[in-house]
PDB file of C-alpha atoms in Angstrom:
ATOM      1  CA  UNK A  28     -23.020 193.825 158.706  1.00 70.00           C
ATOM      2  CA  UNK A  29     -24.716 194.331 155.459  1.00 76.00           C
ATOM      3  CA  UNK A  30     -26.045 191.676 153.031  1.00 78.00           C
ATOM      4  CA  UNK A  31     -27.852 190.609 149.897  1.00 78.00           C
ATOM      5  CA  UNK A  32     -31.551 189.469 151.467  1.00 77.00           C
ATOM      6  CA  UNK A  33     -33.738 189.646 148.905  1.00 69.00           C
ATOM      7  CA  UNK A  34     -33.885 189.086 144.870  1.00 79.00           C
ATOM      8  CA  UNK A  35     -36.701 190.603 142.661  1.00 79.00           C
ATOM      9  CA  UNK A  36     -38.004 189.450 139.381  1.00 80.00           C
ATOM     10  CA  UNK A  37     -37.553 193.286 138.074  1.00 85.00           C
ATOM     11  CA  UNK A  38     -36.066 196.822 139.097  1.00 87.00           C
ATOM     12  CA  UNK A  39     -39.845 197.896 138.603  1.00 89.00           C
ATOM     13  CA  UNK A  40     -40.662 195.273 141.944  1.00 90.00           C
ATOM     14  CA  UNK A  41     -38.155 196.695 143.921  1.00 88.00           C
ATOM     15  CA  UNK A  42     -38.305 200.282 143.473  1.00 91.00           C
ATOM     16  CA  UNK A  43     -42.338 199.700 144.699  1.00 89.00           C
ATOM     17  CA  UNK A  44     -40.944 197.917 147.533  1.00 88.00           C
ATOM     18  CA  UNK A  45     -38.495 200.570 148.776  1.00 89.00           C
ATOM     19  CA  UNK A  46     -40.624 203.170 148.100  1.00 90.00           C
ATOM     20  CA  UNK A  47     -42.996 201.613 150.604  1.00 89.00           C
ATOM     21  CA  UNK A  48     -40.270 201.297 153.487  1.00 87.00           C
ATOM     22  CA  UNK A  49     -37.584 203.610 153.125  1.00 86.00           C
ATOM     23  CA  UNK A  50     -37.691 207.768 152.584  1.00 86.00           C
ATOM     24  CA  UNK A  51     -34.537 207.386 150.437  1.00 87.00           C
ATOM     25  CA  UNK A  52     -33.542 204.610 148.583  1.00 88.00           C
ATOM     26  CA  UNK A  53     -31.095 203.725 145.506  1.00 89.00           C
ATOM     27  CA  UNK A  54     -31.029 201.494 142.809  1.00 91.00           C
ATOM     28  CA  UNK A  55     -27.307 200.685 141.510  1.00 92.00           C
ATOM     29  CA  UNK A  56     -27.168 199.628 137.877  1.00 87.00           C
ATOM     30  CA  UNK A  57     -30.781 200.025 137.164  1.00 84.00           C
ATOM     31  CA  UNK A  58     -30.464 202.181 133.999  1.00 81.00           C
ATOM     32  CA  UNK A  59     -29.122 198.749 132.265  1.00 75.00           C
ATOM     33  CA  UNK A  60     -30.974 197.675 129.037  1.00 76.00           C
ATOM     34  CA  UNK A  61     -31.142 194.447 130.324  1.00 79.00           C
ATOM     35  CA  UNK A  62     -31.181 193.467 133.698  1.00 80.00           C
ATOM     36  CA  UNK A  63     -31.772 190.028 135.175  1.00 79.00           C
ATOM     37  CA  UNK A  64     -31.083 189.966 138.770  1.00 83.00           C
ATOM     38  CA  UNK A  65     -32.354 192.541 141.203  1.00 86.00           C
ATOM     39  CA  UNK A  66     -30.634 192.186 144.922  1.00 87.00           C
ATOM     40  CA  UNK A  67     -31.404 194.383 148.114  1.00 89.00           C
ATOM     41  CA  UNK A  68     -28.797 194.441 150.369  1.00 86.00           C
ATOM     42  CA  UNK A  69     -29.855 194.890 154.184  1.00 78.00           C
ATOM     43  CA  UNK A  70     -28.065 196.278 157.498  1.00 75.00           C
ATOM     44  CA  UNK A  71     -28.240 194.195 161.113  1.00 69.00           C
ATOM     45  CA  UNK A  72     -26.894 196.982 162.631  1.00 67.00           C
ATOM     46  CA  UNK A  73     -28.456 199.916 161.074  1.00 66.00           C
ATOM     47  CA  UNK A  74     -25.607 200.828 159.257  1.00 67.00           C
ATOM     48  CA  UNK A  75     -28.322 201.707 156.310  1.00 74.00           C
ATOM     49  CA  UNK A  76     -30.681 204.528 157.046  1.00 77.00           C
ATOM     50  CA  UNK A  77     -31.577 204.174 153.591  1.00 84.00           C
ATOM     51  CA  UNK A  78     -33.097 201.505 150.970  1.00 86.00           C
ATOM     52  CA  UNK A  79     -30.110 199.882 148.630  1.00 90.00           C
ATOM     53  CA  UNK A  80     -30.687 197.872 145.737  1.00 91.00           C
ATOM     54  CA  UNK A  81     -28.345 196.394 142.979  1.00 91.00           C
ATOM     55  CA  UNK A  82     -30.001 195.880 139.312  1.00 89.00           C
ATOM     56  CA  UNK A  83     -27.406 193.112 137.348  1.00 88.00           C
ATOM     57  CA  UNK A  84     -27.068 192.231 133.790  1.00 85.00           C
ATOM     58  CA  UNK A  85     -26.912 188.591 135.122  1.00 72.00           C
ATOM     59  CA  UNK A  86     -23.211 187.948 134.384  1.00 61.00           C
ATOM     60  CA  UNK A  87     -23.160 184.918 136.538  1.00 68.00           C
ATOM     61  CA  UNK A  88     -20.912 186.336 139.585  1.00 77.00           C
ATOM     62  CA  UNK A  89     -22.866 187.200 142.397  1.00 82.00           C
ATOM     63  CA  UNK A  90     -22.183 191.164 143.623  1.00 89.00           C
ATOM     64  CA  UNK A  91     -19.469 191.175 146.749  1.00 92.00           C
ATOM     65  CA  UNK A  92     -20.043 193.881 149.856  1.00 91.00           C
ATOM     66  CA  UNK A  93     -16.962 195.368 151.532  1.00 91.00           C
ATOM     67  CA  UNK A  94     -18.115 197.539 154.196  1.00 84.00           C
ATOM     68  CA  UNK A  95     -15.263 199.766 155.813  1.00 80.00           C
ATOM     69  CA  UNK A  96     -17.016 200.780 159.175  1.00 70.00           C
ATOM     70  CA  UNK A  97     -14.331 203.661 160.270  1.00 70.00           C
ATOM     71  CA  UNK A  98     -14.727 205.512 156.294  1.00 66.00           C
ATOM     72  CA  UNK A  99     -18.476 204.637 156.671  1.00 83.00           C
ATOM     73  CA  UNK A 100     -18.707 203.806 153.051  1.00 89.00           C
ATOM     74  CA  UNK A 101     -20.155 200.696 151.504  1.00 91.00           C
ATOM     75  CA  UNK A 102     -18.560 199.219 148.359  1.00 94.00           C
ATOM     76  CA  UNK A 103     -19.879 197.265 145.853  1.00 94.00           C
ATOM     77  CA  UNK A 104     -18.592 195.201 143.141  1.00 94.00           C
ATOM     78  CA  UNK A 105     -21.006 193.955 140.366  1.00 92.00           C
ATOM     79  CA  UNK A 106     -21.370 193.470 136.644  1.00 90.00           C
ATOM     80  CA  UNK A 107     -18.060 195.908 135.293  1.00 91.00           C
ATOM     81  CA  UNK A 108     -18.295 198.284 138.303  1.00 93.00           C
ATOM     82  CA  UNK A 109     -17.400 199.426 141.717  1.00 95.00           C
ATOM     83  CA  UNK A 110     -20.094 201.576 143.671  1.00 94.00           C
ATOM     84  CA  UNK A 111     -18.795 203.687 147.055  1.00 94.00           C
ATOM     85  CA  UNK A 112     -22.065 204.483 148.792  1.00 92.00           C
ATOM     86  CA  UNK A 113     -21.858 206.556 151.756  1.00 87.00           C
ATOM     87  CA  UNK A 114     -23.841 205.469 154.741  1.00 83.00           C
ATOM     88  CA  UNK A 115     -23.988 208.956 156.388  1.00 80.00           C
ATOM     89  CA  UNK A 116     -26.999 210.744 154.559  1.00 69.00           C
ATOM     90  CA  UNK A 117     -27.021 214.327 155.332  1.00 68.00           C
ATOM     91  CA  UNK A 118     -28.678 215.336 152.524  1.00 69.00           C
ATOM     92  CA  UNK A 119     -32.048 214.534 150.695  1.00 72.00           C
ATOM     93  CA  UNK A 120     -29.481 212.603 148.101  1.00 76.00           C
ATOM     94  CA  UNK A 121     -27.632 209.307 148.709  1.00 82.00           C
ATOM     95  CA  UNK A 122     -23.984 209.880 147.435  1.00 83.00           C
ATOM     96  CA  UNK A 123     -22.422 207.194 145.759  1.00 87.00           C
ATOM     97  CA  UNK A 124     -20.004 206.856 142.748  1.00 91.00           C
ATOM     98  CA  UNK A 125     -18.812 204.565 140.223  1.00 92.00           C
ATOM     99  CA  UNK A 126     -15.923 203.399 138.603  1.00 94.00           C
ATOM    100  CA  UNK A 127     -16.107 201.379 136.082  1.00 92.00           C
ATOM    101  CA  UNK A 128     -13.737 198.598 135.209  1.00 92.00           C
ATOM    102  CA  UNK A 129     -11.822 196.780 132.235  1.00 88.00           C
ATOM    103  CA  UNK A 130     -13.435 193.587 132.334  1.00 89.00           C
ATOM    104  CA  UNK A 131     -16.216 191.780 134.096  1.00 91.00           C
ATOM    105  CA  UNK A 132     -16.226 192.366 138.275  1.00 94.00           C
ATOM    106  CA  UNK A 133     -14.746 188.878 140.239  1.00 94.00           C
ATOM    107  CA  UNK A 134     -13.424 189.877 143.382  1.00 95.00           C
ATOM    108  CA  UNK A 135     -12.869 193.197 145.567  1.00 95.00           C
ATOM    109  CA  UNK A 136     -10.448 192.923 148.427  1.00 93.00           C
ATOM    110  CA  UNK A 137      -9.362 195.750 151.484  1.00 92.00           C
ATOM    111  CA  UNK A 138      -5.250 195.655 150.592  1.00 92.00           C
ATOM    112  CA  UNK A 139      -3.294 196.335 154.196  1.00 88.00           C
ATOM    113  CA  UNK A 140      -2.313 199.928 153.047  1.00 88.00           C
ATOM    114  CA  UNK A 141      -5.790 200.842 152.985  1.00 90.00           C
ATOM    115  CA  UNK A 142      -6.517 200.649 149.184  1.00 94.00           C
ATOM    116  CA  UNK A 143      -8.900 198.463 147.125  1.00 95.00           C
ATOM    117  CA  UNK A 144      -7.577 195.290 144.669  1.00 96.00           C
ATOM    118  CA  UNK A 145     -10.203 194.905 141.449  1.00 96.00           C
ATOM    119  CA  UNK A 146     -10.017 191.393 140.055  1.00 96.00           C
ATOM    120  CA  UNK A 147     -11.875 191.582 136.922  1.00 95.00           C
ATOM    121  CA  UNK A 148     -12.364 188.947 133.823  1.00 94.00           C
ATOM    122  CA  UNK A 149      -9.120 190.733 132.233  1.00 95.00           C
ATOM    123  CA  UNK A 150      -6.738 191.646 134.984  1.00 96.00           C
ATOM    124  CA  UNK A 151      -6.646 193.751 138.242  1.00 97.00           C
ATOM    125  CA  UNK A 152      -6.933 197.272 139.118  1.00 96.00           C
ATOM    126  CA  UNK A 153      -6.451 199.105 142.692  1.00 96.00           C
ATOM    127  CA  UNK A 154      -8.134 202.052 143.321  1.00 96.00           C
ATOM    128  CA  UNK A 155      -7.783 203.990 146.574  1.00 94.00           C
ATOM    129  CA  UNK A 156     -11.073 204.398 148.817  1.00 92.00           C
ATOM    130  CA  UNK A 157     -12.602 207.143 147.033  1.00 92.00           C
ATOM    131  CA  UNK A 158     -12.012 205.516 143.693  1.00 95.00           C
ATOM    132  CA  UNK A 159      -9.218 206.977 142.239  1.00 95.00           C
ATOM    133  CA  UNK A 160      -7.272 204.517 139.701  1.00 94.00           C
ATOM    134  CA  UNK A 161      -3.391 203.453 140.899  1.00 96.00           C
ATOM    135  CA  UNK A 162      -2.644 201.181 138.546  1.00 97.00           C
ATOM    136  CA  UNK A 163      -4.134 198.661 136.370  1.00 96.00           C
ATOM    137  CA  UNK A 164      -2.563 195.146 134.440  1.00 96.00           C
ATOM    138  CA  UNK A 165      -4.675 193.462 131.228  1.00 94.00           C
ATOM    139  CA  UNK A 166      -4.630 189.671 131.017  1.00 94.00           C
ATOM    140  CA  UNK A 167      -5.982 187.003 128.882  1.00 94.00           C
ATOM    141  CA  UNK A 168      -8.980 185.702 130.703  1.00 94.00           C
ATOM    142  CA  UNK A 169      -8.634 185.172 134.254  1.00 96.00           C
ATOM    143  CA  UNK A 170      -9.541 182.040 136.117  1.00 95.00           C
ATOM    144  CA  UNK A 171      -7.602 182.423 139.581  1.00 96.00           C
ATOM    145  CA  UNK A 172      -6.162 184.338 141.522  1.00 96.00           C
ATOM    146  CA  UNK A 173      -4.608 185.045 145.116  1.00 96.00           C
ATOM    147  CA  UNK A 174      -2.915 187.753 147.038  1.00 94.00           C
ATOM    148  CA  UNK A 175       0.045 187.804 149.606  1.00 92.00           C
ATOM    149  CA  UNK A 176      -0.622 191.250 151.220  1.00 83.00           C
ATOM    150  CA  UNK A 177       2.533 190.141 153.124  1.00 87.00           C
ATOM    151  CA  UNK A 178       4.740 190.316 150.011  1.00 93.00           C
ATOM    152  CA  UNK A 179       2.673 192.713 148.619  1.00 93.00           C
ATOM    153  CA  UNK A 180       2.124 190.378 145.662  1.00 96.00           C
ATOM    154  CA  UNK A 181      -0.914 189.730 143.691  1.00 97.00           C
ATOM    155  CA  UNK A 182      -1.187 186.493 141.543  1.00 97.00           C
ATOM    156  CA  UNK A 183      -3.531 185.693 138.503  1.00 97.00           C
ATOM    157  CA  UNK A 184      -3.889 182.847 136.726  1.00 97.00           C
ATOM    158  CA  UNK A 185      -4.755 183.362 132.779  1.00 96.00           C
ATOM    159  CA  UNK A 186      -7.560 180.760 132.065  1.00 95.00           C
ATOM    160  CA  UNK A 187      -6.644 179.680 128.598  1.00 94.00           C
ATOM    161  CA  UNK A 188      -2.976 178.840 129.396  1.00 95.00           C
ATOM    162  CA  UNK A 189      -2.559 178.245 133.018  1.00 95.00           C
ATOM    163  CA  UNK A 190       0.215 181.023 133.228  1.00 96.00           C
ATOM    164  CA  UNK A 191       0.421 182.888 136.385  1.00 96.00           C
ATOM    165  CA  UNK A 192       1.557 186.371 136.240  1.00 97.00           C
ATOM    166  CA  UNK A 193       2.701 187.971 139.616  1.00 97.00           C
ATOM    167  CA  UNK A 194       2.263 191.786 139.892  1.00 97.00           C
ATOM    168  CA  UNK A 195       3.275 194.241 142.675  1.00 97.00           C
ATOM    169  CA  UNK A 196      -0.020 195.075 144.572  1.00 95.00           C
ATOM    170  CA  UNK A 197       2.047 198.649 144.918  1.00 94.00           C
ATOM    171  CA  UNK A 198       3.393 199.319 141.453  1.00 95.00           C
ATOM    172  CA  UNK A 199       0.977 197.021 139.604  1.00 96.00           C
ATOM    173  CA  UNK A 200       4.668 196.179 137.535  1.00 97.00           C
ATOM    174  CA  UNK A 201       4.815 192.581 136.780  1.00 97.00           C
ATOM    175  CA  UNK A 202       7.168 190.545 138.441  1.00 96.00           C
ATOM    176  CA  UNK A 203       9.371 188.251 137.140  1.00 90.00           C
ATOM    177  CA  UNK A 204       8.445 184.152 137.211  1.00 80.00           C
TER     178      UNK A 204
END
């Protein structure tokens, strides 16, 4: 399992402090003009051969960790982006890539069929697992949300007038009330 441990006052702080334990390490989001949060994220299992940080503009949602053990890829949700880092380093470099999104970063959930559901501050995206966009719906502001994988139907609720909008998690059409 891998989780946030630590925070660090700066991206300065935590670079030091990887560079004393790990060989490799990597920073996510720590080219940001202004960052005020600074999370490492740490493996019980060893599933990190590698030091992982996470430098955030301080949007007030904390980052979310999916880790999907059999694709051996950790994903990461923060500020208005998605990170895939692989956790198999075969190379001096740790891969990773980012997508970014249309709003601010809420939620990131595993759908049944595999693929990735984005709730963001505007809407929802799905992606597949290497981060390839399937569809994406714009909303007013979004204030709740919840999926029925079983229906295969994703719910948000639009903050400023309490309308839900239903979408198909596999067409990303909206549904009718």
């Amino acid at each position: 399992m891998i989780t946030f441990t630590e925070t660090y006052d700066s991206v300065r702080e935590m670079k030091y402090w990887f560079q004393d334990k790990y060989e490799k390490w990597l920073i996510l989001g720590s080219n940001h003009e202004a960052v005020n949060e600074c999370y490492s994220l740490e493996s019980d299992s060893n599933e990190l051969a590698f030091g992982l940080g996470i430098a955030v503009t301080g949007t007030g949602i904390t980052p979310k960790i999916l880790l999907i053990e059999n694709y051996q890829t950790v994903y990461i949700g923060f500020d208005s982006y998605i990170a895939a880092v692989s956790t198999i380093q075969s190379s001096s470099t740790i891969e990773n890539r980012l997508f970014r999104l249309d709003g601010v970063f809420f939620d990131l959930l595993l759908l049944e069929n595999g693929n990735l559901c984005i709730i963001h501050e505007i809407g929802a995206q799905v992606v597949t697992r290497d981060l390839t966009g399937i569809w994406s719906v714009g909303t007013d502001i979004v204030s709740d949300w919840v999926i029925n994988d079983e229906q295969g139907i994703l719910s948000l609720t639009e903050m400023d007038t309490g309308k839900v909008i239903n979408i198909s998690i596999s067409t990303g059409a909206i549904l009718p009330p």
